[in-house]
Every structure is written in C-alpha cells, then in structure tokens.
C-alpha positions as MATLAB code, in Angstrom:
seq = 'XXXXXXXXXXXXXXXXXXXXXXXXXXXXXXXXXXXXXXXXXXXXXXXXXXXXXXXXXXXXXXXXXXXXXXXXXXXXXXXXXXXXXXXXXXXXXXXXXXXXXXXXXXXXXXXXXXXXXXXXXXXXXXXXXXXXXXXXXXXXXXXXXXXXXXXXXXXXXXXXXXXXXXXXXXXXXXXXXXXXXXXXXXXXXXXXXXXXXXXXXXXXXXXXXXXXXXXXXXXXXX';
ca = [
       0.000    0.000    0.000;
       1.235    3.433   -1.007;
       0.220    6.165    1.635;
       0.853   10.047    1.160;
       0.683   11.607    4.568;
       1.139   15.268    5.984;
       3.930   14.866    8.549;
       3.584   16.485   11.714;
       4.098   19.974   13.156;
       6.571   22.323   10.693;
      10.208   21.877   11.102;
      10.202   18.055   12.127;
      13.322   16.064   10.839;
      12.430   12.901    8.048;
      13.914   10.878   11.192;
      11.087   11.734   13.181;
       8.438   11.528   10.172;
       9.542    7.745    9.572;
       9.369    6.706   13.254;
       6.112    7.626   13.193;
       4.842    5.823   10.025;
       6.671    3.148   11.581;
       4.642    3.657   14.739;
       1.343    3.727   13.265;
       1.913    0.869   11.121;
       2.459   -0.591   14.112;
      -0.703    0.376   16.491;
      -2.943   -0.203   13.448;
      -3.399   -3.909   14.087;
      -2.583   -4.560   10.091;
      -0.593   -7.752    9.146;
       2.597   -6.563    7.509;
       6.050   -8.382    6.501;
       8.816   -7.782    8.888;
      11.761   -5.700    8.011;
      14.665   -7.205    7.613;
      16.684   -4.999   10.347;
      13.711   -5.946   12.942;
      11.582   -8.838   12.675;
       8.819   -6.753   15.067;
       9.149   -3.633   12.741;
       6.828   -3.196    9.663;
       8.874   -3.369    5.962;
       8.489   -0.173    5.160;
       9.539    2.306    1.750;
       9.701    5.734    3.197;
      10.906    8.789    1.083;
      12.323   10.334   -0.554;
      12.865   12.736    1.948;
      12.867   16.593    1.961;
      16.634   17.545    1.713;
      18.543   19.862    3.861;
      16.756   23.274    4.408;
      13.476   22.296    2.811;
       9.715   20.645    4.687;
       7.080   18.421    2.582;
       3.696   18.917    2.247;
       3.540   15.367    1.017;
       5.512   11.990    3.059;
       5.242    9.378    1.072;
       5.865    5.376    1.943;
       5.297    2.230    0.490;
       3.609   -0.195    3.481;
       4.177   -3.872    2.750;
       1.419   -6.217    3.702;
       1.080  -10.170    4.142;
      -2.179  -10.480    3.194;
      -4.634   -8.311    0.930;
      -7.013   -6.003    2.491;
      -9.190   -3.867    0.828;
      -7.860   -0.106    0.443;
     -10.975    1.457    2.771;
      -9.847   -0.752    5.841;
      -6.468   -0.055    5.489;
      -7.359    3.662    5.793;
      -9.289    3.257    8.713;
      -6.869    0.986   10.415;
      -4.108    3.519   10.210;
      -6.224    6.860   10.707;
      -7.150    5.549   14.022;
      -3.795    5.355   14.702;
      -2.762    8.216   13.285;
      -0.124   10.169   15.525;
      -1.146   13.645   16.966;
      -0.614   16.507   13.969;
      -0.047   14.080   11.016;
      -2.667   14.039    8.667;
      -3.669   10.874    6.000;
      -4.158   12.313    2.676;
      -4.628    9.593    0.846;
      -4.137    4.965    0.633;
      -3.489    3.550   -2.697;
      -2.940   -0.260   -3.818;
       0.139   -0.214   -6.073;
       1.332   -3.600   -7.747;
       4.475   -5.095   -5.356;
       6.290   -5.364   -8.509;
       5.936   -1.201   -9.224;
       8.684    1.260   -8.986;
       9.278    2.902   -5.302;
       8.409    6.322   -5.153;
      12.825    7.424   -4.643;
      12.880    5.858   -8.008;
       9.455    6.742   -9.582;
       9.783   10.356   -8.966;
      11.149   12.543  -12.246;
      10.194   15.946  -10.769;
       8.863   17.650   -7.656;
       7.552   20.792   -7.451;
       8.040   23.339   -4.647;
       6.528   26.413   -3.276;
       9.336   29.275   -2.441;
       8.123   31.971   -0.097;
      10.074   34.830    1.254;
      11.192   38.532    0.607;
      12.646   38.440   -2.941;
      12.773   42.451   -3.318;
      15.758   42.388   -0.863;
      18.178   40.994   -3.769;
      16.204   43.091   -6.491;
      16.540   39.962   -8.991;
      16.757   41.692  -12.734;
      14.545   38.998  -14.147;
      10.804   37.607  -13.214;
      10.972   34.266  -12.071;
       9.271   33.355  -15.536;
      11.927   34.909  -17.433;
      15.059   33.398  -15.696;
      13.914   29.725  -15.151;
      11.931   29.381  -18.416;
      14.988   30.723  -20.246;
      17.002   27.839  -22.462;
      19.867   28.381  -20.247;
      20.736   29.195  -15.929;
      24.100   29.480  -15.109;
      25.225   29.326  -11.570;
      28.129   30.178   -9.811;
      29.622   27.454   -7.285;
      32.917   28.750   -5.058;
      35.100   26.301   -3.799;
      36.689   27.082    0.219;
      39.987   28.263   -1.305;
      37.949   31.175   -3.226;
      38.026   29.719   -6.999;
      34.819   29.736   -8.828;
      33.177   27.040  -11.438;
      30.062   28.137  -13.582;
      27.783   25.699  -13.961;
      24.414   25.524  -16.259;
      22.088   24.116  -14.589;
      18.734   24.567  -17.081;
      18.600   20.718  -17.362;
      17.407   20.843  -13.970;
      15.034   23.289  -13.520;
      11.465   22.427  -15.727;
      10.497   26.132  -14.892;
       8.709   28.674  -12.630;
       6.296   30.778  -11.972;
       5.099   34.304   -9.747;
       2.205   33.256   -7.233;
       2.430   36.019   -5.153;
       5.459   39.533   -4.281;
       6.583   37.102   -1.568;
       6.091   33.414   -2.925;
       7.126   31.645   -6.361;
       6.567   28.414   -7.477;
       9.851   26.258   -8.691;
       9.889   22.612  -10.504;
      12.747   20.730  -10.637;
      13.228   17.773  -12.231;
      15.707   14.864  -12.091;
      18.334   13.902  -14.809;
      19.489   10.227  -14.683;
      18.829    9.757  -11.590;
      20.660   13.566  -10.211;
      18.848   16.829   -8.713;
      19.968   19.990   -7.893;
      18.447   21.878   -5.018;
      15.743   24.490   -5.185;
      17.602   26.641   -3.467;
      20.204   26.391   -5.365;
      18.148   27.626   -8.560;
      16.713   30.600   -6.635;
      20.469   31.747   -5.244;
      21.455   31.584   -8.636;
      18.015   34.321   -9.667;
      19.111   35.984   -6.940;
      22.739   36.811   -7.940;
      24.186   34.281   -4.700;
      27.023   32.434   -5.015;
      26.793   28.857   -4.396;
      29.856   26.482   -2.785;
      30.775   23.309   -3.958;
      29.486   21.595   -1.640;
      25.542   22.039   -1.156;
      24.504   19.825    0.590;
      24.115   21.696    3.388;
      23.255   25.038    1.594;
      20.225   26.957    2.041;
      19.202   30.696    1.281;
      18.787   31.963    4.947;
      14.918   33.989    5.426;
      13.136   31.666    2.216;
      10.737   28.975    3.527;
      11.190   25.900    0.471;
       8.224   23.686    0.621;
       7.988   20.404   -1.615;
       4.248   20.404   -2.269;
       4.711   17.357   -3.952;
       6.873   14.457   -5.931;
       5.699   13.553   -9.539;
       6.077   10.625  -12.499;
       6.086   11.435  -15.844;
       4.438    9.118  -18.587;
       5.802    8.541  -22.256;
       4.164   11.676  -23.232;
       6.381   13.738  -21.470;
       2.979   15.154  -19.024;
       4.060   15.138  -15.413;
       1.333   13.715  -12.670;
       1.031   14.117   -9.309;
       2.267   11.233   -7.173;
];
C-alpha cells in the first residue's frame, strides 16, 4: 500500500516523520512483513525525503502487507492510529512489482516563499527559469569559482504572489539539484561546492509534492 501523509508539526526532521509511520503501522493492528533490520518492525519504503533546508507537504511510503485487504480498511486501520498533527491524505494499492516512489519520482515541485525584493533579482521568475539556459556560480573554500548551467534541472517557474514563487525541478538520470540552489542563482548568490548543506537563509522551500512522468512527457502528481 502506497500512503501520502502530511507529517507532523513544521520543522520536524524525516527521522522523526519515519518513526512515526513506523509507529502507526504498528498500532494499526494490520498484518505486515517484517523488516529485515527488525523482525517486530513493519517493511516499510519511506521517502524520498525533503533535503537539507526544505519541509514536505507530502511523506510518502510504500507499506508492505502479508495479506490483501481492501484499500478502505487499510485507511481506517491507520487513521485511528494516526499520531497527533499528522494528517492521511490519501491509501493507494500499487502492484508489489511497481517502482518505489525514490525511483518513480522525475520531478517535484516546490513552493518558495520569502522577501525576494531584498536581492532586487533583474529577471521575473518566468523569465530566468523558463529561459534555455541558468548558469550558476559554485565557489570552492579556497575562493576559486566554477560556472555551472544548470537549465537541465530546472522544468520552470512561476510568480504566485510579491513574496512566494513556485519552482519545478526535475531529475536527470537519476541527479537533482536543489531548489535553493536555482533561486540563489536568480538571486545573484554564489553557491559552494558543496551544497549539501546550503540553504538561502529567510526563504521557507516547501515540496508540495513528488511527480512521475508518462511517455508523453505530461508530469502527474504522485
């Protein structure tokens, strides 16, 4: 069973978010297979999760059952035991055989909100990441500097509000590069070499969701 869940209050860690899947899994009474670190623990496919800097407003995780059971009681089981500010959005039956989300995923889509007039950014966020090419600027610790294009990256963008932009990224064999790494580069920051710990200090990034895409090339919500 595939759940998508709202984890609980803002700022919790992934750590946190997949203890209490596991937990609920757990208190709903349903048969599941054992994991293979813990025999008492329910096999579970959690993730991907929300990287450095950023909060979901979609968990997702694959639940592995021994038995069928229909989609409704599996709901019910697990929004009775449904931890204190998490919310169930939705249960779906996906074949055993079918593609975890981590590897399903081709694009997510996030929700940027903040004070973008502080940096005065020369271009609207339709005309830099809908343009055929974004370079970036990446500084290493001893001060040298690598530009880097990363269009291939970023699907595009859009103004929702003076204070809040919408950003989709999508992945390219198998890599992605940061949201906020796009929007540093709109905003004229310098990025280091190592991001993976790199955020744009006073932005909120929100993933509002993961997504497939079919052989048409049309993204879908996952």
């Amino acid at each position: 069973m595939r759940i998508v869940l709202r984890g609980p209050e803002k700022g919790s860690g992934h750590t946190n978010v997949f203890n209490a899947i596991r937990n609920m899994v757990l208190a709903s009474g349903l048969a599941f297979e054992p994991a293979k670190i813990n025999k008492n623990w329910p096999r579970l496919a959690y993730g991907p999760a929300p990287a450095f800097g950023q909060r979901a407003e979609r968990e997702y995780a694959d639940i592995y059952l021994t038995q069928p059971v229909p989609v409704r009681q599996v709901q019910e089981a697990l929004e009775k035991a449904l931890p204190a500010g998490m919310e169930l959005i939705s249960v779906e039956r996906v074949p055993y055989a079918l593609a975890s989300v981590q590897n399903l995923a081709a694009a997510a889509r996030y929700r940027v909100e903040g004070n973008f007039a502080l940096y005065g950014p020369g271009k609207t966020p339709e005309e830099f990441f809908n343009a055929p090419r974004i370079e970036i600027v990446r500084r290493a610790e001893n001060g040298l500097t690598m530009t880097e294009n990363i269009k291939p990256y970023v699907a595009g963008g859009q103004t929702l509000s003076p204070r809040a932009i919408r950003l989709t990224m999508q992945s390219v064999e198998g890599k992605w590069i940061k949201p906020q790494t796009a929007v540093a580069a709109w905003l004229g920051l310098d990025v280091p070499l190592q991001d993976e710990l790199f955020t744009v200090e006073g932005f909120t990034f929100i993933r509002e969701g993961l997504f497939w895409q079919d052989t048409q090339g049309e993204l879908h919500l996952i």
